Amino acid sequence: MALIDIRGLRKRFRDQEAIQGIDLSIEAGEIFGLIGPDGAGKSTLIRLLAGILPPTTGEIFLHDIDVVTNYEEARKIIGYMPQTFGLYGPLTVAENLRAVARIRGVTGAEFQKRTERLYRFSGLAPFQDRRAAQLSGGMKQKLGLCCVLIHQPSILLLDEPTVGVDPISRREFWDILHTLAAQGSTILISTPYLEEAARCHRIAFLRQGKILEVLDPLTLRERFPYATCDIFAPEPRVLLQGLQGRLTPTAAFLSGDHVHLIGEKQLLASGRLEKTVRQLVAKGAIVEVKETTPTVQDLYFVQERMGNET
C-alpha cells in the first residue's frame, strides 16, 4: 500500500520551476532516499510533502489524506525534520521533549510512556537533564528525531538530518530509522552521503527538479565503486598537477585548501597514493591523506565526467 502518493507535482518560484512534474509512490515501511546535486529540489520536495509549501500544480496524498486541501488532518501523521531542527538550547533534553509534546497535545501518562520509549531506543536516557546546547552534534540530531516522533507520526520526512554528524552517530541514527521502518513507519529522507543512500530500500536521483531514475542500493553501489580522500599538503595546486602526471585517478581537483581525489579503492589501501604525494612535496613537509565518506557530489562529478568522455 502506498502511504505517500505524489501525482504531477510542480512548484514554481517566480521564473524558476524547482519541481518539474514528479510522480512517485512510496510504500508503507519503506525508507526512500533522495539524492542529487545541490539545488536539485530535494528540500523543496520534502517541504511540499510536509505542507510547508503549496504546490503550483499536482496532488500529494499521505495515507490517502490530501495534504493541500486537508493539511490539519495530514499534519497529525507527519513528522518533519528540517536540515536545522529548532531545539531550545537553554532547555534540557527532557524540557525540549515536554515543550514539543505540549504543542502536539501529548500530556500526562501518555507523555511519560512515549518519552520512556524514545529514551530507550535513542540512547538519550542518561542525558535527560543535559541542556540541548551542550549536546554533541549526533545527540542533537537524536533529540530532534525524538521531538519529531513524540506524536507518533506514521510518515517521517527528514531533510539531510545527519549533515555534520560524526560517522558513528550517523550509523546509530540510521539504526534507529531501520527500527522505525520495521515497526511500520514510512520514511522519506534526503542525504548527501552515498553510504547512507545505500541503506535505503530505494533511492531517487533528482536533478533540476526532476526524478531522473529510481535505483536500488545494489545499482547505486555499482555506479560508484571508488574511494575518496582529501590530501592536505603545501602548494595544493602544484601537487594536483603532479598527481595527474604520476597517477591515473578517476578524478582529482582543488577543493579549498586541499586536493580532493576520487580513485580506485586499491590506490588508497596500498599506500601508493601517500607515497606518491610525499615524493611530490618538499622533504619534511607536513602531508595528510584523509579518507572521506563518498558523497552524492562525488557520484555526480564522476557521472558528468564519464558522460562528457563518451
Short mmCIF file of C-alpha atoms in Angstrom, two decimals:
data_model
loop_
_atom_site.label_atom_id
_atom_site.label_comp_id
_atom_site.label_asym_id
_atom_site.label_seq_id
_atom_site.Cartn_x
_atom_site.Cartn_y
_atom_site.Cartn_z
CA MET A 1 0.00 0.00 0.00
CA ALA A 2 1.37 3.43 -0.98
CA LEU A 3 1.45 5.73 2.05
CA ILE A 4 2.98 8.56 0.01
CA ASP A 5 1.41 9.23 -3.38
CA ILE A 6 2.62 12.17 -5.50
CA ARG A 7 0.93 13.00 -8.80
CA GLY A 8 2.10 15.55 -11.38
CA LEU A 9 3.76 17.72 -8.73
CA ARG A 10 5.17 21.07 -9.80
CA LYS A 11 6.47 24.04 -7.85
CA ARG A 12 7.42 27.36 -9.42
CA PHE A 13 9.24 30.23 -7.71
CA ARG A 14 8.77 33.28 -9.97
CA ASP A 15 10.71 32.38 -13.13
CA GLN A 16 12.21 29.12 -11.81
CA GLU A 17 10.43 25.76 -11.76
CA ALA A 18 12.01 24.00 -8.78
CA ILE A 19 9.92 20.81 -9.08
CA GLN A 20 9.01 19.69 -12.59
CA GLY A 21 6.23 17.12 -12.83
CA ILE A 22 7.14 14.50 -10.22
CA ASP A 23 5.12 11.29 -9.90
CA LEU A 24 6.10 8.98 -7.06
CA SER A 25 4.63 6.29 -4.78
CA ILE A 26 6.30 5.14 -1.56
CA GLU A 27 5.13 2.04 0.28
CA ALA A 28 4.38 1.53 3.97
CA GLY A 29 7.51 0.61 5.93
CA GLU A 30 9.83 1.82 3.17
CA ILE A 31 12.90 4.00 3.62
CA PHE A 32 13.05 6.04 0.43
CA GLY A 33 16.12 8.17 -0.25
CA LEU A 34 16.50 11.38 -2.22
CA ILE A 35 19.92 12.17 -3.68
CA GLY A 36 21.15 14.71 -6.17
CA PRO A 37 23.46 17.70 -6.59
CA ASP A 38 22.91 20.93 -4.67
CA GLY A 39 19.85 22.75 -5.98
CA ALA A 40 18.25 19.59 -7.38
CA GLY A 41 14.99 20.21 -5.50
CA LYS A 42 15.31 17.74 -2.62
CA SER A 43 14.48 20.18 0.18
CA THR A 44 11.69 21.76 -1.86
CA LEU A 45 10.09 18.36 -2.46
CA ILE A 46 10.22 17.48 1.23
CA ARG A 47 8.75 20.86 2.23
CA LEU A 48 5.92 20.35 -0.26
CA LEU A 49 5.11 16.98 1.28
CA ALA A 50 5.26 18.47 4.77
CA GLY A 51 2.68 21.07 3.77
CA ILE A 52 5.05 23.97 4.38
CA LEU A 53 4.99 24.99 0.72
CA PRO A 54 1.90 24.88 -1.50
CA PRO A 55 2.39 23.20 -4.89
CA THR A 56 1.85 25.18 -8.08
CA THR A 57 0.04 22.17 -9.55
CA GLY A 58 -0.28 18.50 -8.71
CA GLU A 59 -1.52 16.37 -5.83
CA ILE A 60 0.05 14.99 -2.64
CA PHE A 61 -1.65 12.22 -0.68
CA LEU A 62 -0.28 10.93 2.61
CA HIS A 63 -2.18 7.89 3.87
CA ASP A 64 -4.97 8.90 1.43
CA ILE A 65 -5.15 12.38 3.00
CA ASP A 66 -4.85 15.30 0.58
CA VAL A 67 -2.10 17.49 2.05
CA VAL A 68 -3.18 20.56 0.08
CA THR A 69 -6.89 20.56 0.96
CA ASN A 70 -6.73 18.84 4.36
CA TYR A 71 -3.45 19.94 5.90
CA GLU A 72 -4.63 19.96 9.53
CA GLU A 73 -5.52 16.27 9.27
CA ALA A 74 -2.33 15.44 7.36
CA ARG A 75 -0.02 17.11 9.89
CA LYS A 76 -1.18 14.62 12.53
CA ILE A 77 0.61 11.82 10.68
CA ILE A 78 3.65 13.84 9.51
CA GLY A 79 6.96 14.01 11.34
CA TYR A 80 9.08 16.67 9.60
CA MET A 81 12.73 17.27 10.44
CA PRO A 82 14.38 20.14 8.52
CA GLN A 83 18.13 20.46 7.99
CA THR A 84 18.40 22.64 11.08
CA PHE A 85 15.97 21.47 13.75
CA GLY A 86 14.87 24.21 16.15
CA LEU A 87 15.89 22.87 19.55
CA TYR A 88 15.70 25.15 22.58
CA GLY A 89 19.37 25.39 23.57
CA PRO A 90 18.89 26.59 27.18
CA LEU A 91 16.36 23.80 27.89
CA THR A 92 17.31 20.27 28.86
CA VAL A 93 16.62 17.19 26.76
CA ALA A 94 13.55 16.42 28.88
CA GLU A 95 12.30 20.01 28.71
CA ASN A 96 12.64 20.10 24.91
CA LEU A 97 10.57 16.95 24.59
CA ARG A 98 7.96 18.29 27.00
CA ALA A 99 7.68 21.58 25.09
CA VAL A 100 7.13 19.85 21.75
CA ALA A 101 4.75 17.32 23.30
CA ARG A 102 2.63 20.12 24.76
CA ILE A 103 2.31 21.72 21.31
CA ARG A 104 1.24 18.35 19.92
CA GLY A 105 -1.25 17.74 22.73
CA VAL A 106 0.66 14.83 24.29
CA THR A 107 0.49 15.12 28.08
CA GLY A 108 0.23 13.19 31.34
CA ALA A 109 0.72 9.44 31.46
CA GLU A 110 0.82 9.19 27.67
CA PHE A 111 3.71 11.65 27.55
CA GLN A 112 5.63 9.64 30.15
CA LYS A 113 5.08 6.39 28.26
CA ARG A 114 6.21 7.83 24.95
CA THR A 115 9.29 9.60 26.30
CA GLU A 116 10.46 6.46 28.10
CA ARG A 117 10.24 4.55 24.81
CA LEU A 118 12.04 7.32 22.91
CA TYR A 119 14.81 7.46 25.51
CA ARG A 120 15.31 3.69 25.25
CA PHE A 121 15.85 3.43 21.54
CA SER A 122 17.68 6.74 21.11
CA GLY A 123 20.12 6.20 23.97
CA LEU A 124 19.33 9.65 25.40
CA ALA A 125 18.15 8.42 28.80
CA PRO A 126 21.44 9.32 30.59
CA PHE A 127 21.27 12.86 29.16
CA GLN A 128 17.72 13.86 30.15
CA ASP A 129 18.99 16.70 32.35
CA ARG A 130 21.64 18.00 29.95
CA ARG A 131 20.93 21.25 28.12
CA ALA A 132 20.43 20.85 24.39
CA ALA A 133 23.15 23.41 23.68
CA GLN A 134 25.66 21.15 25.44
CA LEU A 135 24.89 18.04 23.37
CA SER A 136 27.17 16.73 20.64
CA GLY A 137 26.01 17.04 17.04
CA GLY A 138 24.90 13.41 16.96
CA MET A 139 22.91 13.68 20.18
CA LYS A 140 21.25 16.90 19.00
CA GLN A 141 20.02 15.08 15.90
CA LYS A 142 18.74 12.19 18.01
CA LEU A 143 16.89 14.65 20.23
CA GLY A 144 15.47 16.34 17.13
CA LEU A 145 14.23 12.97 15.88
CA CYS A 146 12.66 12.20 19.27
CA CYS A 147 10.84 15.55 19.14
CA VAL A 148 9.57 14.66 15.67
CA LEU A 149 8.37 11.26 16.92
CA ILE A 150 6.60 12.42 20.09
CA HIS A 151 3.16 12.47 18.43
CA GLN A 152 3.79 9.05 16.80
CA PRO A 153 3.61 10.04 13.11
CA SER A 154 3.36 7.25 10.55
CA ILE A 155 5.30 9.24 7.91
CA LEU A 156 8.73 10.80 8.52
CA LEU A 157 10.12 13.50 6.23
CA LEU A 158 13.80 14.05 7.01
CA ASP A 159 15.92 16.64 5.21
CA GLU A 160 19.63 15.74 5.42
CA PRO A 161 19.38 15.01 9.16
CA THR A 162 22.97 13.77 9.62
CA VAL A 163 24.99 16.51 7.91
CA GLY A 164 27.89 17.50 10.14
CA VAL A 165 27.42 14.47 12.40
CA ASP A 166 30.31 12.08 13.07
CA PRO A 167 30.26 8.64 11.33
CA ILE A 168 29.45 6.63 14.46
CA SER A 169 26.49 8.85 15.34
CA ARG A 170 25.31 8.66 11.73
CA ARG A 171 25.28 4.85 11.89
CA GLU A 172 23.39 4.94 15.19
CA PHE A 173 20.86 7.36 13.71
CA TRP A 174 20.29 5.04 10.76
CA ASP A 175 19.92 2.04 13.04
CA ILE A 176 17.05 3.93 14.67
CA LEU A 177 15.49 4.64 11.26
CA HIS A 178 15.58 0.95 10.32
CA THR A 179 13.95 0.06 13.64
CA LEU A 180 11.18 2.57 12.93
CA ALA A 181 10.69 1.23 9.39
CA ALA A 182 10.47 -2.33 10.71
CA GLN A 183 7.71 -1.11 13.02
CA GLY A 184 5.76 0.28 10.05
CA SER A 185 6.95 3.88 9.68
CA THR A 186 7.37 5.22 6.15
CA ILE A 187 10.47 7.39 5.78
CA LEU A 188 11.45 9.84 3.06
CA ILE A 189 14.99 11.09 3.64
CA SER A 190 17.46 13.20 1.69
CA THR A 191 21.17 12.64 2.21
CA PRO A 192 24.45 13.82 0.70
CA TYR A 193 26.20 10.58 1.70
CA LEU A 194 26.30 7.58 -0.65
CA GLU A 195 26.78 5.11 2.21
CA GLU A 196 23.52 6.37 3.76
CA ALA A 197 21.66 6.27 0.46
CA ALA A 198 22.73 2.63 0.11
CA ARG A 199 20.85 1.86 3.35
CA CYS A 200 17.54 2.93 1.80
CA HIS A 201 15.18 0.45 0.18
CA ARG A 202 15.01 2.63 -2.93
CA ILE A 203 16.71 5.86 -3.99
CA ALA A 204 15.55 8.59 -6.38
CA PHE A 205 18.18 10.65 -8.19
CA LEU A 206 16.96 14.24 -8.61
CA ARG A 207 18.35 16.85 -10.94
CA GLN A 208 16.84 20.25 -11.80
CA GLY A 209 13.56 19.35 -10.13
CA LYS A 210 13.07 16.06 -11.96
CA ILE A 211 13.49 12.44 -10.90
CA LEU A 212 15.99 11.06 -13.41
CA GLU A 213 15.73 7.49 -12.15
CA VAL A 214 14.86 5.35 -9.14
CA LEU A 215 17.65 2.99 -8.05
CA ASP A 216 18.03 0.06 -5.69
CA PRO A 217 21.05 0.01 -3.31
CA LEU A 218 22.97 -2.57 -5.37
CA THR A 219 22.76 -0.44 -8.52
CA LEU A 220 23.89 2.62 -6.57
CA ARG A 221 26.99 0.78 -5.29
CA GLU A 222 27.80 -0.41 -8.81
CA ARG A 223 27.67 3.20 -10.04
CA PHE A 224 30.36 4.27 -7.57
CA PRO A 225 32.96 1.54 -6.82
CA TYR A 226 35.53 4.13 -5.73
CA ALA A 227 37.15 5.54 -2.62
CA THR A 228 37.58 9.25 -1.91
CA CYS A 229 40.10 11.25 0.09
CA ASP A 230 41.30 14.77 0.86
CA ILE A 231 45.02 15.48 0.54
CA PHE A 232 46.47 18.29 2.63
CA ALA A 233 49.96 19.49 1.68
CA PRO A 234 51.81 22.70 0.81
CA GLU A 235 51.02 24.19 -2.60
CA PRO A 236 47.97 22.03 -3.42
CA ARG A 237 47.75 23.38 -6.99
CA VAL A 238 51.27 22.15 -7.78
CA LEU A 239 50.50 18.86 -6.04
CA LEU A 240 47.39 18.39 -8.18
CA GLN A 241 49.40 18.80 -11.37
CA GLY A 242 51.97 16.31 -10.14
CA LEU A 243 49.35 13.74 -9.18
CA GLN A 244 47.69 13.96 -12.57
CA GLY A 245 51.06 13.29 -14.18
CA ARG A 246 52.05 10.37 -11.92
CA LEU A 247 48.76 8.61 -11.18
CA THR A 248 45.51 7.92 -13.03
CA PRO A 249 42.78 8.75 -10.51
CA THR A 250 39.19 8.74 -11.66
CA ALA A 251 39.09 12.42 -10.73
CA ALA A 252 41.17 14.91 -8.76
CA PHE A 253 40.50 18.60 -8.24
CA LEU A 254 41.16 21.51 -5.90
CA SER A 255 38.69 21.95 -3.05
CA GLY A 256 39.54 24.93 -0.90
CA ASP A 257 42.98 24.41 0.65
CA HIS A 258 43.37 20.77 -0.38
CA VAL A 259 43.13 18.29 -3.23
CA HIS A 260 40.06 16.05 -3.36
CA LEU A 261 40.69 12.73 -5.10
CA ILE A 262 38.36 10.01 -6.35
CA GLY A 263 40.11 6.77 -7.25
CA GLU A 264 40.18 3.00 -7.14
CA LYS A 265 39.95 1.64 -3.60
CA GLN A 266 43.25 -0.21 -4.02
CA LEU A 267 45.04 3.08 -4.71
CA LEU A 268 44.29 4.24 -1.18
CA ALA A 269 44.55 0.86 0.55
CA SER A 270 48.00 0.08 -0.88
CA GLY A 271 49.60 3.25 0.44
CA ARG A 272 50.81 4.09 -3.08
CA LEU A 273 48.93 7.39 -3.08
CA GLU A 274 50.52 8.70 0.10
CA LYS A 275 53.97 7.58 -1.09
CA THR A 276 53.48 9.45 -4.36
CA VAL A 277 52.29 12.58 -2.53
CA ARG A 278 55.41 12.60 -0.34
CA GLN A 279 57.61 12.30 -3.43
CA LEU A 280 55.93 15.36 -4.93
CA VAL A 281 56.23 17.74 -1.96
CA ALA A 282 59.26 19.24 -0.29
CA LYS A 283 61.17 16.95 2.03
CA GLY A 284 59.91 17.26 5.59
CA ALA A 285 56.64 18.95 4.58
CA ILE A 286 53.55 18.04 6.56
CA VAL A 287 51.28 15.78 4.50
CA GLU A 288 47.91 14.30 5.40
CA VAL A 289 45.90 11.90 3.26
CA LYS A 290 42.47 11.69 4.86
CA GLU A 291 39.98 9.13 3.56
CA THR A 292 36.49 10.63 3.31
CA THR A 293 32.95 9.36 3.02
CA PRO A 294 31.90 9.38 -0.67
CA THR A 295 29.17 11.93 -1.28
CA VAL A 296 26.45 12.35 -3.84
CA GLN A 297 28.51 15.22 -5.27
CA ASP A 298 31.32 12.71 -5.94
CA LEU A 299 28.89 10.43 -7.78
CA TYR A 300 27.53 13.36 -9.75
CA PHE A 301 31.04 14.51 -10.66
CA VAL A 302 32.05 11.05 -11.91
CA GLN A 303 28.83 10.64 -13.90
CA GLU A 304 29.26 14.05 -15.52
CA ARG A 305 32.89 13.34 -16.40
CA MET A 306 32.16 9.91 -17.86
CA GLY A 307 29.21 11.35 -19.77
CA ASN A 308 31.45 14.02 -21.30
CA GLU A 309 34.07 11.44 -22.28
CA THR A 310 31.62 9.24 -24.22
#
